[in-house]
PDB file of C-alpha atoms and ligand atoms in Angstrom:
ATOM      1  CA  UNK A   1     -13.596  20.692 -37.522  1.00  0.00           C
ATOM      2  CA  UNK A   2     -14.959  23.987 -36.707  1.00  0.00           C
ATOM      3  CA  UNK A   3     -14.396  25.037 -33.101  1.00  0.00           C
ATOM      4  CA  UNK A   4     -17.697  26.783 -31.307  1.00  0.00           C
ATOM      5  CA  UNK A   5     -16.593  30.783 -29.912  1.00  0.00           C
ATOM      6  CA  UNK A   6     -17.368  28.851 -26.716  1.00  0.00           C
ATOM      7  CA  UNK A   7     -14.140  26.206 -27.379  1.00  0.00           C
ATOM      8  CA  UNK A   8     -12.025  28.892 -28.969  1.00  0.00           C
ATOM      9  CA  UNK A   9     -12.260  30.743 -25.785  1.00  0.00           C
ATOM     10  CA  UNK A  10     -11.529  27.871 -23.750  1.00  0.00           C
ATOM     11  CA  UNK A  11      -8.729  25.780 -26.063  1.00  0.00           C
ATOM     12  CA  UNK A  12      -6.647  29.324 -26.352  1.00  0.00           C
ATOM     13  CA  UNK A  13      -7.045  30.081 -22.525  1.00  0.00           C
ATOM     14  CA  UNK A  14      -5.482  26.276 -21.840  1.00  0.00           C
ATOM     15  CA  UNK A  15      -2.476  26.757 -24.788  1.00  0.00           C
ATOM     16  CA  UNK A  16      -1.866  30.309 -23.293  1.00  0.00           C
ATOM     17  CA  UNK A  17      -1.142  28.672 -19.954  1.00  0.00           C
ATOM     18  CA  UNK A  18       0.348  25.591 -21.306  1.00  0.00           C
ATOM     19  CA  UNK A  19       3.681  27.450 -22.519  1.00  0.00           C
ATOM     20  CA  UNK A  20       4.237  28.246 -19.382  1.00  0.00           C
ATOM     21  CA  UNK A  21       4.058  24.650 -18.150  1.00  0.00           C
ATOM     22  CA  UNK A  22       5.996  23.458 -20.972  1.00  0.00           C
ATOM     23  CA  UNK A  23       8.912  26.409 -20.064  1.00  0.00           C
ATOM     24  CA  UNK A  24       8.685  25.084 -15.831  1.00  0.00           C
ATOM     25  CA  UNK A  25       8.436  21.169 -16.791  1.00  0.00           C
ATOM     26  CA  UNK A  26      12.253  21.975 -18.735  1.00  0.00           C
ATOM     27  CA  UNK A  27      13.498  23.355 -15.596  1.00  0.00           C
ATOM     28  CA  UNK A  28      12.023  20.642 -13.227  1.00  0.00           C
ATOM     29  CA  UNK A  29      14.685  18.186 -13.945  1.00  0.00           C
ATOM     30  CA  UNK A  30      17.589  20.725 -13.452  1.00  0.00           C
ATOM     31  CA  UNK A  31      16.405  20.690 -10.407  1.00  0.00           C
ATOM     32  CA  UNK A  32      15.823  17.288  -9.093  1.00  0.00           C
ATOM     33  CA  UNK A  33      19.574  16.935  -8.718  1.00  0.00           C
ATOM     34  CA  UNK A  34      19.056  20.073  -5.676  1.00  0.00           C
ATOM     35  CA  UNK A  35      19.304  19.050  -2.588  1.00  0.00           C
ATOM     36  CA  UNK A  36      16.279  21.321  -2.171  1.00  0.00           C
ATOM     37  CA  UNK A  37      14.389  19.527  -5.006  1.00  0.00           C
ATOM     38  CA  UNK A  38      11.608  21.184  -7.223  1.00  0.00           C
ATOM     39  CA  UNK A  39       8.751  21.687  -4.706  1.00  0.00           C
ATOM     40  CA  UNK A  40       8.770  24.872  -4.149  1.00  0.00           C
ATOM     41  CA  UNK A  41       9.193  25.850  -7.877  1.00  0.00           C
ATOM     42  CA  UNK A  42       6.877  23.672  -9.516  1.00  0.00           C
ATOM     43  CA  UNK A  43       3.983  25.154  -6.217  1.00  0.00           C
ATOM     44  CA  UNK A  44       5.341  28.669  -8.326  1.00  0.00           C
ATOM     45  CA  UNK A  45       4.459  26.628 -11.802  1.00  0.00           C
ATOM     46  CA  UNK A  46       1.008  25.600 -10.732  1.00  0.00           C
ATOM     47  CA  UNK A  47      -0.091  29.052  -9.497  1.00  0.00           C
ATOM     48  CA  UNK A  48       1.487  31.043 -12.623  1.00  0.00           C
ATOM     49  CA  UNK A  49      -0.506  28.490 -14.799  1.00  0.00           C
ATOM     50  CA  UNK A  50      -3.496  29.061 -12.798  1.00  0.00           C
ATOM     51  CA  UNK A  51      -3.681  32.769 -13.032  1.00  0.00           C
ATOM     52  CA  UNK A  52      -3.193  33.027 -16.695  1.00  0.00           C
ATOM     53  CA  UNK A  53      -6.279  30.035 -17.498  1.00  0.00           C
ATOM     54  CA  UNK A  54      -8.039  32.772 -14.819  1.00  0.00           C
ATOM     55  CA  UNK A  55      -7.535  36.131 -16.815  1.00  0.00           C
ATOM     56  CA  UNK A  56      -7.923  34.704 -20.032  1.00  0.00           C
ATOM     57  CA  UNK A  57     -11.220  33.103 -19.126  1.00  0.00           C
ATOM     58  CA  UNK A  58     -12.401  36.477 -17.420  1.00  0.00           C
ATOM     59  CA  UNK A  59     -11.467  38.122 -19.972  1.00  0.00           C
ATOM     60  CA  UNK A  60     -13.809  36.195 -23.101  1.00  0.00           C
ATOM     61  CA  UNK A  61     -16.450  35.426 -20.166  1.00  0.00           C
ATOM     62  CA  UNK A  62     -16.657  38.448 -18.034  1.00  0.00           C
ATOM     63  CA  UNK A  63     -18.684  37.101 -14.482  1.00  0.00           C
ATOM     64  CA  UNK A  64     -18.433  33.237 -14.797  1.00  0.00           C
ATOM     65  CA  UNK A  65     -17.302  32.022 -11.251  1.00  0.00           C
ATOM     66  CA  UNK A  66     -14.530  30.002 -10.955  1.00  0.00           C
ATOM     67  CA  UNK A  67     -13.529  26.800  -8.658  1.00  0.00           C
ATOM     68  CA  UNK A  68      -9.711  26.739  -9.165  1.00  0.00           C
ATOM     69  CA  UNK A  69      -7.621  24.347  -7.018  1.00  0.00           C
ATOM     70  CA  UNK A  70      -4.752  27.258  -5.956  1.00  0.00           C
ATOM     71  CA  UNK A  71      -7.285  30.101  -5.517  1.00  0.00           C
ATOM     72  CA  UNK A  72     -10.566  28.807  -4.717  1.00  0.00           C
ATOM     73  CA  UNK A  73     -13.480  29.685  -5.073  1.00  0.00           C
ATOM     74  CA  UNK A  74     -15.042  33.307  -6.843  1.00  0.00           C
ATOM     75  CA  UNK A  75     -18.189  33.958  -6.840  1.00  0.00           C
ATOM     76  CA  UNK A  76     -19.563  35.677 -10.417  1.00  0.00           C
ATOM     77  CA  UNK A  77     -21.672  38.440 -11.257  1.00  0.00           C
ATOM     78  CA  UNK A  78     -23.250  35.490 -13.421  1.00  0.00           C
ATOM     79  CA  UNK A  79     -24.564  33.153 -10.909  1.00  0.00           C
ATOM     80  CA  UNK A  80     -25.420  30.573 -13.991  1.00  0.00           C
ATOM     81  CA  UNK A  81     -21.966  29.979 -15.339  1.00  0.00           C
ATOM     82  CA  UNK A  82     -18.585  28.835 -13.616  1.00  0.00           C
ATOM     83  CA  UNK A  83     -15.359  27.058 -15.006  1.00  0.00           C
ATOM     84  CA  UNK A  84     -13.993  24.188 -12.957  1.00  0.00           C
ATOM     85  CA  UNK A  85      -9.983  24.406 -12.966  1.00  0.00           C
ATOM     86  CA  UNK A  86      -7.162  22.311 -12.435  1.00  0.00           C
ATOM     87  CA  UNK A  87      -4.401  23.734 -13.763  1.00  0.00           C
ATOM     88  CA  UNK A  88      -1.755  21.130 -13.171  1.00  0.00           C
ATOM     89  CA  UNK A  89      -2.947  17.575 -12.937  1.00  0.00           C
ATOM     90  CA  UNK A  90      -0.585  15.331 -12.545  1.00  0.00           C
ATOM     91  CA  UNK A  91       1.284  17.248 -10.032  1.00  0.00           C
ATOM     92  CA  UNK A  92       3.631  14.577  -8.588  1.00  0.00           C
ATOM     93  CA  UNK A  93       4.244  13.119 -12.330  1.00  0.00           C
ATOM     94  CA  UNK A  94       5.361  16.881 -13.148  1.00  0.00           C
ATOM     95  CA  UNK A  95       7.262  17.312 -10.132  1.00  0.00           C
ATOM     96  CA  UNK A  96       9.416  13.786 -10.067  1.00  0.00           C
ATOM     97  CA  UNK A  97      10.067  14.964 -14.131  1.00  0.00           C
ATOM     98  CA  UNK A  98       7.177  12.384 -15.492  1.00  0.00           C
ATOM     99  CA  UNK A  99       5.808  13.746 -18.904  1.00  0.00           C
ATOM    100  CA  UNK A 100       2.344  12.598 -18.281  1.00  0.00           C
ATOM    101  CA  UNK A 101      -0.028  15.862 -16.724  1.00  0.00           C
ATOM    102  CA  UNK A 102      -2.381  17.934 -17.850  1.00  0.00           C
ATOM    103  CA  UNK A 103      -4.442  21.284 -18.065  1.00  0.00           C
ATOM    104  CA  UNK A 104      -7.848  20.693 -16.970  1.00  0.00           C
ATOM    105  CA  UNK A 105     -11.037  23.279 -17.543  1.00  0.00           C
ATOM    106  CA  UNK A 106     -14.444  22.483 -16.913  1.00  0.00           C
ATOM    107  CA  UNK A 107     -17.749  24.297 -17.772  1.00  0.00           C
ATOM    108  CA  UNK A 108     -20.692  24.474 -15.373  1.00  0.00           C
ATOM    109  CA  UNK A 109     -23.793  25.956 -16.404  1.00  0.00           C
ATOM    110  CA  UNK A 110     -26.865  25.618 -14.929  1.00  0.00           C
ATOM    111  CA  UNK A 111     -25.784  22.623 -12.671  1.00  0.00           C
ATOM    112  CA  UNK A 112     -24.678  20.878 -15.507  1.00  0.00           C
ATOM    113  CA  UNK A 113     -21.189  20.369 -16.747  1.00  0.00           C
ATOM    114  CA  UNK A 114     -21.553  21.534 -20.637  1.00  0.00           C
ATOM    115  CA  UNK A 115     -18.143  21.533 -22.287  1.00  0.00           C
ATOM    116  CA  UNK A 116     -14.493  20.366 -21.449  1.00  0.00           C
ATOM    117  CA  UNK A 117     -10.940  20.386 -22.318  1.00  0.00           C
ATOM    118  CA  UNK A 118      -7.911  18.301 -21.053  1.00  0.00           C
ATOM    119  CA  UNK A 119      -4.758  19.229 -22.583  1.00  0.00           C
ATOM    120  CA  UNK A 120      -1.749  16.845 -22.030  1.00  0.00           C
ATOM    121  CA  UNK A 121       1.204  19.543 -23.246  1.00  0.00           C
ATOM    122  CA  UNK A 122       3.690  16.812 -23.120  1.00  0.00           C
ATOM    123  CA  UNK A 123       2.342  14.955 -25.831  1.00  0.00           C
ATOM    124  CA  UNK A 124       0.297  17.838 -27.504  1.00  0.00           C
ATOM    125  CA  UNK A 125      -2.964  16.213 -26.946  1.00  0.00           C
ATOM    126  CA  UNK A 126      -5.875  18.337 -26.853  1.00  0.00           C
ATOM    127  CA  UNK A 127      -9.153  16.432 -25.707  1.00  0.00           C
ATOM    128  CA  UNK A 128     -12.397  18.365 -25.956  1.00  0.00           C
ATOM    129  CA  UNK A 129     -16.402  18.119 -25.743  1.00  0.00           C
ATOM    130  CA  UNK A 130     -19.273  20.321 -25.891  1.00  0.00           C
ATOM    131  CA  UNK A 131     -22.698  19.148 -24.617  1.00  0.00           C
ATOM    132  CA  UNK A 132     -24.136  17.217 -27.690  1.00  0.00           C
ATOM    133  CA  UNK A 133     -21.434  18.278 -30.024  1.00  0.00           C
ATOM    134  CA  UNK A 134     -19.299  15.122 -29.579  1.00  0.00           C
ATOM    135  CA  UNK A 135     -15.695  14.474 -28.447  1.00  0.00           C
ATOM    136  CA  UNK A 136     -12.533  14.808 -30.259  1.00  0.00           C
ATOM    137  CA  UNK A 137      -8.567  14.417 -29.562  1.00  0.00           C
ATOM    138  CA  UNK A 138      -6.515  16.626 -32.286  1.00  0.00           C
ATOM    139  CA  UNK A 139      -9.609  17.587 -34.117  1.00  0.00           C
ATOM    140  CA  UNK A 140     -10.439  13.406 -34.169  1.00  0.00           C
ATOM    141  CA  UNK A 141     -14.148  12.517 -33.068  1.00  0.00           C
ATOM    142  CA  UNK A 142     -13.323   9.808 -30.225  1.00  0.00           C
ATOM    143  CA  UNK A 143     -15.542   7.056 -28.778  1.00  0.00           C
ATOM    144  CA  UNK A 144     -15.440   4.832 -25.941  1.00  0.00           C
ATOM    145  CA  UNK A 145     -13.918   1.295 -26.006  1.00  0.00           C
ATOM    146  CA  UNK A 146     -16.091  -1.146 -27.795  1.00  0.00           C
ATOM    147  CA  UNK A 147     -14.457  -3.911 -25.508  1.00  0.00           C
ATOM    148  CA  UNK A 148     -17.280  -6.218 -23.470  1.00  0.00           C
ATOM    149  CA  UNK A 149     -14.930  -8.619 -21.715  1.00  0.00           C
ATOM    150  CA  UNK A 150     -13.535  -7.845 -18.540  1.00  0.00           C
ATOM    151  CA  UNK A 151     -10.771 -10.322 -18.976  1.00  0.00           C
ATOM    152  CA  UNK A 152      -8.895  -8.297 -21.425  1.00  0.00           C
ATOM    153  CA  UNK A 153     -10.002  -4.840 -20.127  1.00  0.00           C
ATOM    154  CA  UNK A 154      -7.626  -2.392 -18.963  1.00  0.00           C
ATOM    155  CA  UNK A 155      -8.692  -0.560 -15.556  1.00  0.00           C
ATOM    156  CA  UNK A 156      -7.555   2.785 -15.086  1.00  0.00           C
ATOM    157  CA  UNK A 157      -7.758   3.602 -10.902  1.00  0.00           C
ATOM    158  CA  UNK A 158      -6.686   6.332  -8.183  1.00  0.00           C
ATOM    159  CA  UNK A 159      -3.908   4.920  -5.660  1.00  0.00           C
ATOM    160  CA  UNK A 160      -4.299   6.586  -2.132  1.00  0.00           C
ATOM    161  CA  UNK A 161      -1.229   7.952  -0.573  1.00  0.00           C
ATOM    162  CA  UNK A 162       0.190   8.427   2.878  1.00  0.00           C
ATOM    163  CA  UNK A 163      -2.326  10.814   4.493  1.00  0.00           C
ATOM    164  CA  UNK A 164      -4.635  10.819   1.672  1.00  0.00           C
ATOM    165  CA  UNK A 165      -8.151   7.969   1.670  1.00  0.00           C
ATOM    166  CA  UNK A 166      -9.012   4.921   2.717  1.00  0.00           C
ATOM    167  CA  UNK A 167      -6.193   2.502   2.164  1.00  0.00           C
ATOM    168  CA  UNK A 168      -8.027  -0.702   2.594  1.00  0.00           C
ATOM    169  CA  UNK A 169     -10.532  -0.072   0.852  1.00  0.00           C
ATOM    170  CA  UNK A 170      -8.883   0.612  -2.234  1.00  0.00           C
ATOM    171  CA  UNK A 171      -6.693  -2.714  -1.246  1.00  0.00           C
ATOM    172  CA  UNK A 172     -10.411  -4.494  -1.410  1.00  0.00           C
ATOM    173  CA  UNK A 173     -11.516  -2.969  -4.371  1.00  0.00           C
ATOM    174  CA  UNK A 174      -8.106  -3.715  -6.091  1.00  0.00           C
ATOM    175  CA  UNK A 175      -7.932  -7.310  -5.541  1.00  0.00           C
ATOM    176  CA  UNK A 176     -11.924  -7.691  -6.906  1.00  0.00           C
ATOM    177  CA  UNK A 177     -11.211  -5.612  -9.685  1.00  0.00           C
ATOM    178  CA  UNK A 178      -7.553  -7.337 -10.536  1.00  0.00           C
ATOM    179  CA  UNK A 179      -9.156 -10.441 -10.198  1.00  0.00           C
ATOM    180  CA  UNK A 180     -11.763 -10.056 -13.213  1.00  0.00           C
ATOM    181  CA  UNK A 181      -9.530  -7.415 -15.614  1.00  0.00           C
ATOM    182  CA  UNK A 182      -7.105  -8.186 -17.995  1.00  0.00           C
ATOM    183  CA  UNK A 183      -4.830  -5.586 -16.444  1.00  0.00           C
ATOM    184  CA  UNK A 184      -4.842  -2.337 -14.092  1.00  0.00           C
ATOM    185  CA  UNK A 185      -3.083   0.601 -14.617  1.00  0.00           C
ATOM    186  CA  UNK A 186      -2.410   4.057 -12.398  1.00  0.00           C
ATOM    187  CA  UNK A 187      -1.669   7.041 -14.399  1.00  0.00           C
ATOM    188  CA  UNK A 188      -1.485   9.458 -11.807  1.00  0.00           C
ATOM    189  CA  UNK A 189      -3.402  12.472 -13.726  1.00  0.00           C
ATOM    190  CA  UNK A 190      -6.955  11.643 -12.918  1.00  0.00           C
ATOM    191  CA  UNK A 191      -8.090  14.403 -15.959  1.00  0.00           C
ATOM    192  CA  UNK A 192      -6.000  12.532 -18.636  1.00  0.00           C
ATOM    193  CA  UNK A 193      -7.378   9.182 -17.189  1.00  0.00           C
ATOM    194  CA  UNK A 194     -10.929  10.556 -17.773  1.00  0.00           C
ATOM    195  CA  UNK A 195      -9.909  11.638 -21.010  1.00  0.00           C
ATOM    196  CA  UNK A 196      -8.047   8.181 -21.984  1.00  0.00           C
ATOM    197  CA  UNK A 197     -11.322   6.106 -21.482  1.00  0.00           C
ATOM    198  CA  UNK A 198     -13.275   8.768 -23.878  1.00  0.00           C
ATOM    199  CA  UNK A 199     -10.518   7.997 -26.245  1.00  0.00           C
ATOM    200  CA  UNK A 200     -11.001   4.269 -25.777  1.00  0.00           C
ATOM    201  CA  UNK A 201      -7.287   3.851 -24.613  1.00  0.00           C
ATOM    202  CA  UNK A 202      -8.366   2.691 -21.154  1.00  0.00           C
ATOM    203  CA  UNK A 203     -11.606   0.692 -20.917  1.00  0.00           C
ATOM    204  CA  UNK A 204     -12.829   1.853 -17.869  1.00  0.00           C
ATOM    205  CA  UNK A 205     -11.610   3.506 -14.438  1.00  0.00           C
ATOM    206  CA  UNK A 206     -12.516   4.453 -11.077  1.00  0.00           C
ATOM    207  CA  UNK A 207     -11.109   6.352  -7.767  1.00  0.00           C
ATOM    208  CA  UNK A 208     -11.987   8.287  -4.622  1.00  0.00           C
ATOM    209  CA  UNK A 209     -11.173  11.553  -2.655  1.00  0.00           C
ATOM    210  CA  UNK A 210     -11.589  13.575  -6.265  1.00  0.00           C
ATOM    211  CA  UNK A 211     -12.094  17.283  -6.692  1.00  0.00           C
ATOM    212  CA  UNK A 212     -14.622  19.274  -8.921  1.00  0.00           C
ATOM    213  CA  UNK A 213     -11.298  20.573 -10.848  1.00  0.00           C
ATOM    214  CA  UNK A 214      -9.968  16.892 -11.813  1.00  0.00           C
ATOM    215  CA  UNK A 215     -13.046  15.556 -12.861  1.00  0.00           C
ATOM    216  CA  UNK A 216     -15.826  18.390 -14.469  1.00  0.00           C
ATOM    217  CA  UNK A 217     -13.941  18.097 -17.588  1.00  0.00           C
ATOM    218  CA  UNK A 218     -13.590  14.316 -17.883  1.00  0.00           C
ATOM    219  CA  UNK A 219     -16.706  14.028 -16.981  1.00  0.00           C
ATOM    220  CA  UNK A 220     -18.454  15.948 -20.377  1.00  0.00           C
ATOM    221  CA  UNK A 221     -15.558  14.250 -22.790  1.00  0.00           C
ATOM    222  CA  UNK A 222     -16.838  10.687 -21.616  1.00  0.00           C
ATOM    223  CA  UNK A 223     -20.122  11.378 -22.112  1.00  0.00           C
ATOM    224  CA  UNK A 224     -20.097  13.099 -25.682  1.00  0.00           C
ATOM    225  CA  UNK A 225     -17.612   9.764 -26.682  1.00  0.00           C
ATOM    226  CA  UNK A 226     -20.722   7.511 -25.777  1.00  0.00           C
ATOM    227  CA  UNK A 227     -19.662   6.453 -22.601  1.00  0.00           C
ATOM    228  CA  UNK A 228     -20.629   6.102 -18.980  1.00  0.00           C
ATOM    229  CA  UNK A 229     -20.464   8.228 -15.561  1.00  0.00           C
ATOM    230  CA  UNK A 230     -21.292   7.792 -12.543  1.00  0.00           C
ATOM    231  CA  UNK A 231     -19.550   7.703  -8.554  1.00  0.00           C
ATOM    232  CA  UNK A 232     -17.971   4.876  -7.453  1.00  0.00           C
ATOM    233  CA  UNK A 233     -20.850   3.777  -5.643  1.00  0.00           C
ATOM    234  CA  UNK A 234     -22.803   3.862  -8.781  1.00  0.00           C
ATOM    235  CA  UNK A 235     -24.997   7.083  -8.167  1.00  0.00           C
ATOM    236  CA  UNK A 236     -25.470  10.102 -10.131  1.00  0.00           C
ATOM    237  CA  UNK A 237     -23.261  12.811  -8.977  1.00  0.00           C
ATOM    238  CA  UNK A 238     -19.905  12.205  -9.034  1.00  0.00           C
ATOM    239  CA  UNK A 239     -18.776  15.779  -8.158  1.00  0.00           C
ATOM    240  CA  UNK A 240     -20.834  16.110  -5.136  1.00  0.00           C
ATOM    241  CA  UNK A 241     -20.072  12.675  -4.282  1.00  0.00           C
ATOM    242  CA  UNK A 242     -15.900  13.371  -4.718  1.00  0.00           C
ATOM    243  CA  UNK A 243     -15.274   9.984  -6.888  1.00  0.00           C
ATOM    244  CA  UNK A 244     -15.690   8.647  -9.745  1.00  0.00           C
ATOM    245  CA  UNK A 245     -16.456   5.197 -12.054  1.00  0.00           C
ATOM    246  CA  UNK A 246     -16.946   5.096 -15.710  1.00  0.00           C
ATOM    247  CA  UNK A 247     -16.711   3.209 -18.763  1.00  0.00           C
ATOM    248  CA  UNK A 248     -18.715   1.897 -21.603  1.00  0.00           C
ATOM    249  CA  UNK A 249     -21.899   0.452 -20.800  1.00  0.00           C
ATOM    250  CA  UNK A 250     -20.561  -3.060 -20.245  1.00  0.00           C
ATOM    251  CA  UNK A 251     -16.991  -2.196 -18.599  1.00  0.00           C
ATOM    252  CA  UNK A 252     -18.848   0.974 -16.317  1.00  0.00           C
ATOM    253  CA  UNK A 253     -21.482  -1.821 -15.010  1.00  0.00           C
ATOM    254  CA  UNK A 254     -19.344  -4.654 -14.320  1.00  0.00           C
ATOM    255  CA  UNK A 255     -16.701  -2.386 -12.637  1.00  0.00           C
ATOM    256  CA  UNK A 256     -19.386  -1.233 -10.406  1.00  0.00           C
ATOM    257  CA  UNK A 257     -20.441  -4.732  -9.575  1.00  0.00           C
ATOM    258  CA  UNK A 258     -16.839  -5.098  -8.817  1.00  0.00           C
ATOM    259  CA  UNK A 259     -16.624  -2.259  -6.423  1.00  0.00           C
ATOM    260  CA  UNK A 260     -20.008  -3.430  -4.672  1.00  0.00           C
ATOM    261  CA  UNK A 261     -18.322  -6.529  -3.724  1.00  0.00           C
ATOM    262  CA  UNK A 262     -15.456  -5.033  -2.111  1.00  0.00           C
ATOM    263  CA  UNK A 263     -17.414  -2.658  -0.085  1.00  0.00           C
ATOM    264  CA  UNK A 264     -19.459  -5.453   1.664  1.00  0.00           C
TER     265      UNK A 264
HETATM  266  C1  LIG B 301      -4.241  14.393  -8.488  1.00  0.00           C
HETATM  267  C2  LIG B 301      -4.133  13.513  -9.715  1.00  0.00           C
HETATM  268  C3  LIG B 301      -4.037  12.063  -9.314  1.00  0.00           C
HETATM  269  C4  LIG B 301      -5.193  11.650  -8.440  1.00  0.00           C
HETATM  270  C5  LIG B 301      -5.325  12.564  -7.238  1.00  0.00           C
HETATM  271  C6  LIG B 301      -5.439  14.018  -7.673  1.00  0.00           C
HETATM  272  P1  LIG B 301      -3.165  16.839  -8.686  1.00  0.00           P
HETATM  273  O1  LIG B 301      -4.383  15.755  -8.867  1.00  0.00           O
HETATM  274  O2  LIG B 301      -5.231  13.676 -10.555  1.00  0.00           O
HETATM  275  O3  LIG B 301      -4.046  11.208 -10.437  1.00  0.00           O
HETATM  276  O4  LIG B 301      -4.978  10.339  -8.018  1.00  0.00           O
HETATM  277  O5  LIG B 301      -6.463  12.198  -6.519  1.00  0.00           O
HETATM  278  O6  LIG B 301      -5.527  14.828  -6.551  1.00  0.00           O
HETATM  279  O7  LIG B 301      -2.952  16.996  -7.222  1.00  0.00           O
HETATM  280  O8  LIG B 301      -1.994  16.292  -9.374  1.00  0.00           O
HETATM  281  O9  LIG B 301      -3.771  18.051  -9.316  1.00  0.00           O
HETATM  282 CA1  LIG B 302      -3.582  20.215  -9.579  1.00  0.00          CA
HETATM  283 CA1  LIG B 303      -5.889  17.287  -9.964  1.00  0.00          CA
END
């Protein structure tokens, strides 16, 4: 597979600051033994990631704008392009010494996300898409699940926390959607979730209370594996909207139906 000068730019940018991940994800379980504990360090881990996906991106793209999760927001010179960042998903899996997290980068152009790339360092899986070019994991075009029964579906979902969305209804949609599936599972790295139903592992998935940064590139890797996108209320814009429900055609329809029922 030939990479585009577009996916070169962005596939180096994410190894670049994945070795640095790697190096901080050996150190995190040294320190989990602290009485202090690995907060503060992996906070360090995040933002040192962050910066180099930023100056390697500036540097290929000179005046895309960025929406990074540590730094913000920056305006470009070029008010048609900006990359969508997380540079640590996964952050409590990382921080509790859970090999399942992931690099995150997002293209926006034009309004439209246009090319993504989710990068699980752990288990050297690199998932990427460009706008009609298709999706692939380790160079291997993916597709959606072909699965059209709920009953043996697995459900991929978000799981509010303490301070963090609307408990009960999550506890509503839960109980429709565990009631239909064949089985419900939370990852706890909304990017590699995204990326897991383009791959077909998980059939379909849904949560709330999402950023730009988790989702832009999930969003373009479902899509170019043939499947569906939406919010979680079934809408079109699941970045303005902050969540998120997808599949293939059947699971991403009946999971909405699912959520519908819980909400009234
Ligand atoms: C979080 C993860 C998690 C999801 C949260 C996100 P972070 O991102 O993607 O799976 O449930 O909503 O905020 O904080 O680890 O980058
Ligand atoms: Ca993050
Ligand atoms: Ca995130």
């Amino acid at each position: 597979m030939i990479r585009s000068p577009l996916m070169t730019v962005m596939t180096d940018a994410v190894m670049k600051a994945s070795r640095s991940l790697k190096r901080d994800f050996g150190e995190v379980e040294n320190l989990q033994v602290s009485r202090k504990g690995p907060g503060d360090f992996v906070s360090a881990a995040d933002r040192k990631a962050e910066s180099i996906l930023r100056e390697a991106l500036e540097k290929a793209r000179p005046g895309y704008g960025f929406v990074m999760e540590e730094s913000g927001v920056v305006h470009g010179t070029d008010p048609d392009h900006r990359w969508h960042i997380d540079p640590l998903d996964g952050t409590t899996n990382f921080l509790h010494g859970l090999p399942h997290f992931a690099i995150s980068v997002g293209l926006e152009r034009d309004n439209q996300i246009v090319a993504g790339v989710v990068y699980d360092p752990a288990k050297d899986e690199m998932f990427i898409a460009e706008k009609g070019k298709g999706a692939f994991l380790n160079n291997r075009r993916i597709r959606v699940a072909a699965r059209n029964a709920m009953d043996d579906a697995a459900i991929g979902c978000g799981l509010p926390h303490i301070g963090k969305g609307d408990h009960g209804l999550w506890l509503r949609e839960a109980a429709a959607v565990m009631g239909e599936a064949g089985g419900m599972r939370r990852w706890g790295a909304a990017a590699l979730d995204l990326a897991y139903v383009a791959c077909g592992r998980l059939d379909a998935y849904w949560e709330r209370g999402l950023n730009s940064w988790d989702i832009a590139a999930g969003i373009i890797l479902i899509r170019e594996a043939g499947g569906y996108v939406s919010d979680a209320d079934g809408g079109p814009d699941p970045l303005l909207k902050r969540s998120i429900a997808c599949g293939n055609e059947f699971t991403h329809r009946e999971l909405l139906k699912l959520l519908k029922k819980a909400k009234s």
